[in-house]
Short mmCIF file of C-alpha atoms in Angstrom, two decimals:
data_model
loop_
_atom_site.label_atom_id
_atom_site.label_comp_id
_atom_site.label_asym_id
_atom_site.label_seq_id
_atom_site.Cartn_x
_atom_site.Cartn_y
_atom_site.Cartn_z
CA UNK A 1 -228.54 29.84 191.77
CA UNK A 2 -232.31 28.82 191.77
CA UNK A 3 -233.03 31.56 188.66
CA UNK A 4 -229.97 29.98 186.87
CA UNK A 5 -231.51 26.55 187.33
CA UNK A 6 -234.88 27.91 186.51
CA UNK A 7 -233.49 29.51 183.38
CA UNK A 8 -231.42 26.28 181.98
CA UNK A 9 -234.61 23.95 182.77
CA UNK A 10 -237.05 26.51 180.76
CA UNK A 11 -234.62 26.27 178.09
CA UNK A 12 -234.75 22.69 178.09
CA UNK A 13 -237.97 22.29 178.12
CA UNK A 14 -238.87 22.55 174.67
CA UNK A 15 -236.62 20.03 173.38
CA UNK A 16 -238.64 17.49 175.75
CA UNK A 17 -242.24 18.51 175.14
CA UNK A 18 -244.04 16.24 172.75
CA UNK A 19 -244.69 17.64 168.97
CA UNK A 20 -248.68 17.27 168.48
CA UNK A 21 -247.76 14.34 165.96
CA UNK A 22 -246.88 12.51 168.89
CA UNK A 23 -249.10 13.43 171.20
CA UNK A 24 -251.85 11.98 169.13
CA UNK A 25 -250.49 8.72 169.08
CA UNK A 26 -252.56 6.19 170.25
CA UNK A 27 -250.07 3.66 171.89
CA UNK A 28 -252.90 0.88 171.91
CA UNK A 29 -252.96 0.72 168.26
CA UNK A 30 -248.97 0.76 167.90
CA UNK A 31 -246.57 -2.13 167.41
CA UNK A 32 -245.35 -2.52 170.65
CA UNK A 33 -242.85 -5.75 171.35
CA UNK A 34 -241.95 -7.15 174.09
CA UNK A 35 -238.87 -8.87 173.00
CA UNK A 36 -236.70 -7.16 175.90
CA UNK A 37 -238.43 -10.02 178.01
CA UNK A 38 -236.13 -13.44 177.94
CA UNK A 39 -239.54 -15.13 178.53
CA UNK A 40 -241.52 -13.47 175.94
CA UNK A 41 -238.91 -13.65 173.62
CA UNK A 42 -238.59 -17.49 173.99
CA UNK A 43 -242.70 -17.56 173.86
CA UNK A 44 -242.41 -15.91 170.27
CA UNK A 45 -240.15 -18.19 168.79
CA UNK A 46 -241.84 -21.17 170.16
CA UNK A 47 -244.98 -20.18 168.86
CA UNK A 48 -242.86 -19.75 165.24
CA UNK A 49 -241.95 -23.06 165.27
CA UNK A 50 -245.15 -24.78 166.42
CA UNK A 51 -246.84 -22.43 163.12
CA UNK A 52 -244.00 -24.60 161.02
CA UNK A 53 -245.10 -27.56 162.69
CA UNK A 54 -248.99 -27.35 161.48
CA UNK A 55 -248.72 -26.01 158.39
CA UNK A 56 -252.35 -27.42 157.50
CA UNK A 57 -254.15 -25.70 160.92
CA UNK A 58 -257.64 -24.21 159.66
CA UNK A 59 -257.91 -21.95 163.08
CA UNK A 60 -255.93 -19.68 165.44
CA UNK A 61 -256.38 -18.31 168.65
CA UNK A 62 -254.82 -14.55 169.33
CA UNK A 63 -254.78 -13.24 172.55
CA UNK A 64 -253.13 -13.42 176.04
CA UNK A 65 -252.39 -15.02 179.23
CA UNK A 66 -256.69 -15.97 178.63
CA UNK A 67 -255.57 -17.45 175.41
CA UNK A 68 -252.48 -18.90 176.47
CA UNK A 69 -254.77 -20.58 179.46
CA UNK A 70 -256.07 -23.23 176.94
CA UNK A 71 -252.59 -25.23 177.32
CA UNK A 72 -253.14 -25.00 181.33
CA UNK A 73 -253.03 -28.27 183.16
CA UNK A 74 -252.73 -27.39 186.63
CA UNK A 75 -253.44 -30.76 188.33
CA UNK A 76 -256.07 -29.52 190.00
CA UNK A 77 -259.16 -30.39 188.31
CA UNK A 78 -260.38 -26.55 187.56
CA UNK A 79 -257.03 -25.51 186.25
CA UNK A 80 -256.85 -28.66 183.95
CA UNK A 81 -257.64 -26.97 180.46
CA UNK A 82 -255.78 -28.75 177.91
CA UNK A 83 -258.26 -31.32 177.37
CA UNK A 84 -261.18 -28.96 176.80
CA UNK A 85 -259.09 -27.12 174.23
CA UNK A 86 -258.40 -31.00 172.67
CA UNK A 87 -261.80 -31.77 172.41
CA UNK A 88 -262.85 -28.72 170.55
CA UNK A 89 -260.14 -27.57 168.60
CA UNK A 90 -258.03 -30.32 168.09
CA UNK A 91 -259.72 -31.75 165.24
CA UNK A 92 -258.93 -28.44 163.68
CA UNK A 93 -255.43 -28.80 164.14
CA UNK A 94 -255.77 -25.34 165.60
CA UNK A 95 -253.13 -22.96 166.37
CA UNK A 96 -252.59 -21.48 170.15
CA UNK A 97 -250.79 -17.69 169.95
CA UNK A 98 -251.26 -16.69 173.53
CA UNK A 99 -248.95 -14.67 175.13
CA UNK A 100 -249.16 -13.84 178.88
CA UNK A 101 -249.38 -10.07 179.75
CA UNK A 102 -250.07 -8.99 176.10
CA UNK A 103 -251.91 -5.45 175.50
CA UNK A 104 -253.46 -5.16 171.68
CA UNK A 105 -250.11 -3.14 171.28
CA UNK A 106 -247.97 -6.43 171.49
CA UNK A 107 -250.11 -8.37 169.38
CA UNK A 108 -249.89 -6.23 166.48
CA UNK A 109 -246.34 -6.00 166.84
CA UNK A 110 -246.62 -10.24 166.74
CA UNK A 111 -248.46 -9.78 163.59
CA UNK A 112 -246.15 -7.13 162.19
CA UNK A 113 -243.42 -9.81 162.49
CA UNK A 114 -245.24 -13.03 161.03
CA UNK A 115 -246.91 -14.53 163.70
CA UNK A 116 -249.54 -15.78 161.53
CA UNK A 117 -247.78 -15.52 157.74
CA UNK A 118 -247.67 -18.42 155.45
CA UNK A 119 -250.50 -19.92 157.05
CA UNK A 120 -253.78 -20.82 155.17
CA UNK A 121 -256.41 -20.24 158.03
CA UNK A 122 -260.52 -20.87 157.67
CA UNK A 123 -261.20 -18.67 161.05
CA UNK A 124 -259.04 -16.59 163.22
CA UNK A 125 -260.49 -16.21 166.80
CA UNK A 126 -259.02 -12.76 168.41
CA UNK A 127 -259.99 -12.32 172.53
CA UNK A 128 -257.42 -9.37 173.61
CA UNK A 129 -258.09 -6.17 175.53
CA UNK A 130 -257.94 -7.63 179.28
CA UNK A 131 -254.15 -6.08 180.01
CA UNK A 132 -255.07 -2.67 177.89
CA UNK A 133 -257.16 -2.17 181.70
CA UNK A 134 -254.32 -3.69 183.70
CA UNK A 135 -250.68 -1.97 184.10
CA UNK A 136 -251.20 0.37 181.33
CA UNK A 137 -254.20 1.89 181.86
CA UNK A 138 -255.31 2.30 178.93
CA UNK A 139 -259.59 2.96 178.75
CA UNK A 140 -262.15 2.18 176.21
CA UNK A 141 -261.37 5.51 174.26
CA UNK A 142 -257.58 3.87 173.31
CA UNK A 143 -258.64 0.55 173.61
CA UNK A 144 -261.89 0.03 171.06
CA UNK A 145 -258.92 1.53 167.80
CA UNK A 146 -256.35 -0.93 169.04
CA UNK A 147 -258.89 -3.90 169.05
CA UNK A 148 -260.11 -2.25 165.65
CA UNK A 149 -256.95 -2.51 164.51
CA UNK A 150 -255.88 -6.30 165.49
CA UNK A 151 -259.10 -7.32 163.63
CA UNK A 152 -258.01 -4.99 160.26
CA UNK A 153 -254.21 -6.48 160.36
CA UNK A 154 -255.55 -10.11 160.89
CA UNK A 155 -257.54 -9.58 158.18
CA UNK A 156 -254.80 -8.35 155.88
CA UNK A 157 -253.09 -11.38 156.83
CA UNK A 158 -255.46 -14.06 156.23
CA UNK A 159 -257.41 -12.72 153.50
CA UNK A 160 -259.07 -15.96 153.36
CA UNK A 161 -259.96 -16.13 157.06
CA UNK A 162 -263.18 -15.30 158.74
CA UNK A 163 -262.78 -13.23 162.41
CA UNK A 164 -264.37 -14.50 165.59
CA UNK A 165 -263.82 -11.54 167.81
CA UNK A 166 -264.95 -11.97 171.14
CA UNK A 167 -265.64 -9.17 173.51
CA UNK A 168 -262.86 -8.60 176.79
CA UNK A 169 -263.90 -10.66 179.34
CA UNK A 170 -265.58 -9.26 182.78
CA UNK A 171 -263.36 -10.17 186.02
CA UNK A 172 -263.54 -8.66 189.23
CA UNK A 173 -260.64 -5.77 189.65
CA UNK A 174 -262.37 -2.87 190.27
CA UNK A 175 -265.10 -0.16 188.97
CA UNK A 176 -263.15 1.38 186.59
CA UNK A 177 -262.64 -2.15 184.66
CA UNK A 178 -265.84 -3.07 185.07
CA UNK A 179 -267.05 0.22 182.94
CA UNK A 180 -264.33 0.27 180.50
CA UNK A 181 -264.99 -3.79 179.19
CA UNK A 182 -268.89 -2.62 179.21
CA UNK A 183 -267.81 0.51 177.57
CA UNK A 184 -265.65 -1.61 174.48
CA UNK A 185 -267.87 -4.06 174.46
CA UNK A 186 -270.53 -2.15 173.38
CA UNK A 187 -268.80 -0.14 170.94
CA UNK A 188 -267.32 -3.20 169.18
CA UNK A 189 -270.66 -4.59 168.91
CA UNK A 190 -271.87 -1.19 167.41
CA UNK A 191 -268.74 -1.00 164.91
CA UNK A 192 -269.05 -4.36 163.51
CA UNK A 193 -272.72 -4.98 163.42
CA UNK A 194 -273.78 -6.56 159.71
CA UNK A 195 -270.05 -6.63 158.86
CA UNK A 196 -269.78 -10.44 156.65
CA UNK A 197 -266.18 -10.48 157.42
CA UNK A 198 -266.71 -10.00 160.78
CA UNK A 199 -268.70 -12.14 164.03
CA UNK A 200 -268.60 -10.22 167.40
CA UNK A 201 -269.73 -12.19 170.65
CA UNK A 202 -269.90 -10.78 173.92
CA UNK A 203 -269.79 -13.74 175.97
CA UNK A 204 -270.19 -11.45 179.47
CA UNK A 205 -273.35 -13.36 180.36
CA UNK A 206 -271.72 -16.58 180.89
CA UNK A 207 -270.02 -15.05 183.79
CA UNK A 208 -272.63 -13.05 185.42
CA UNK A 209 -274.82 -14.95 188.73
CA UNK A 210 -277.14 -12.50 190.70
CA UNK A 211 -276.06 -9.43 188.71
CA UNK A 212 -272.29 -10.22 189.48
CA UNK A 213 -269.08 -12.21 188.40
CA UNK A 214 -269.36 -15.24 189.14
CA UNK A 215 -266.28 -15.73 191.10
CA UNK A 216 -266.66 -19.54 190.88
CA UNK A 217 -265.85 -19.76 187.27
CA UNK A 218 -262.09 -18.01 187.24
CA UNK A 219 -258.70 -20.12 187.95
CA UNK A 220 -257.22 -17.04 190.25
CA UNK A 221 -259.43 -16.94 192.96
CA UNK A 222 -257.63 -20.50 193.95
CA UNK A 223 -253.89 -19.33 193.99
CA UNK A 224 -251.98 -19.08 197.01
CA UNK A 225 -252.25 -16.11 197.55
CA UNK A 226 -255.65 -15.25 195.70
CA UNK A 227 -255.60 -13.13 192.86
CA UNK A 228 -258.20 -11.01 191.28
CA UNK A 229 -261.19 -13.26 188.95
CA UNK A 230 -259.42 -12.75 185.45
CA UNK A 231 -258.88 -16.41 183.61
CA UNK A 232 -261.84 -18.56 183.64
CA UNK A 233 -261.38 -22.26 184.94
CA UNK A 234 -261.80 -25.17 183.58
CA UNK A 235 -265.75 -25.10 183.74
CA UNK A 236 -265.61 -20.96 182.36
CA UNK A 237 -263.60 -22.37 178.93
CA UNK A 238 -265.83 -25.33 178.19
CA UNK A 239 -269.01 -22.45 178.42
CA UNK A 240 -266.45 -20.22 175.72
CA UNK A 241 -265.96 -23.46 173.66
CA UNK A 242 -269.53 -24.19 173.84
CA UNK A 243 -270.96 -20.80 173.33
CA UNK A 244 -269.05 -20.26 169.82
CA UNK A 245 -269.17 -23.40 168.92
CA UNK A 246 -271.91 -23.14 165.93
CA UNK A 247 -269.48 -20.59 164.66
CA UNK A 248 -266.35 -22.51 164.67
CA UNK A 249 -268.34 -25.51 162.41
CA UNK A 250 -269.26 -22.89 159.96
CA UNK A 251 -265.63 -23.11 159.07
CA UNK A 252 -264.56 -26.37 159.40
CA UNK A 253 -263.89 -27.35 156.30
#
């Protein structure tokens, strides 16, 4: 019995191995949606309707739940966000596409399917890479050509649009995500160096105190039960705002 179920499963073994087509495939630069979700799925058509709604926006956020953090108004003082993304990109009637959980995967599926078409946009600011570390395990090596290749579909999208990509974020969840952000970080910098079309920021230092990640600065830390340092507070936003700010006027009108 065991070589007859030996035989049959090296039989069907072939039919189940990948072809070296699809091995290759880097899953962090595919379109990957999420619309199984009920929540996700009611995310993306809100955010469709909101792009009807401001047809004359000049900027657009693109990211995740770090994004999607801007509209946060906790009540508590460091969770209340709203009003810091009111005071510096309301006047540019801008345009939040955060979605909670996204990898770069998701987003280009969102820009695949219109997330940003028909709109007439002076900069496009891109901060994704944060989940690529998370449930999917995906390291610098996959992650770097999926950033790479948000930026390239943004920019086939809104030809007329500058990019403000910002480097992932440091939080505090472990070794290995501490060297893979470092890792993309740095090769992002290296890729897109002298490239007009094209700002990168690494905004890691705003978040470093005594060598480390400043704790302080990050909404989770304050949830019952804590979570691991991954969206910055209240305080951590209005340094983001702050620190990009000169490039945000650049295209303000």
């Amino acid at each position: 019995m065991r070589r007859a179920l030996l035989a049959a499963a090296l039989l069907l073994a072939p039919a189940f191995a990948p072809t070296a087509a699809q091995a290759k495939v880097n899953l962090a630069e595919a379109p990957i949606g999420r619309t199984d979700l009920p929540w996700w799925n009611a995310r993306w058509h809100a955010t469709l309707v909101e792009k009807a709604a401001h047809p004359n926006a000049r900027l657009v956020w693109l990211g995740d739940s770090i994004t999607y953090y801007w509209q946060r108004q906790g009540g508590h003082g460091y969770d209340d966000i709203k009003p810091v993304w009111d005071k510096y990109y309301g006047p540019y009637d801008a345009l939040d596409f955060g979605f909670i959980g996204d990898t770069t995967a998701s987003l280009i599926w969102r820009l695949d399917h219109g997330q940003v078409a028909g709109l007439h946009l002076k900069l496009a600011i891109i901060l994704i890479g944060a989940n690529n570390f998370g449930r999917v395990h995906w390291d610098a090596a996959m992650t770097v050509p999926g950033i790479e290749s948000v930026v390239a579909n943004t920019q086939k999208r809104l030809p007329g649009a500058h990019i403000l990509l910002l480097g992932v974020l440091p939080c505090i969840r472990g070794p290995w995500v501490d060297a893979q952000t470092i890792a993309t970080n740095a090769d992002l910098a290296k890729h897109y160096e002298g490239n007009e079309g094209v700002t990168f920021v690494d905004l890691r230092h705003l978040f470093i105190k005594d060598g480390k990640v400043d704790a302080s600065l990050f909404v989770d830390p304050h949830l019952t039960p804590p979570e691991p340092a991954l969206h910055p507070d209240r305080e951590g936003m209005t340094m983001i705002a702050q620190a990009i700010a000169p490039i945000v006027k650049k295209y303000e009108n």
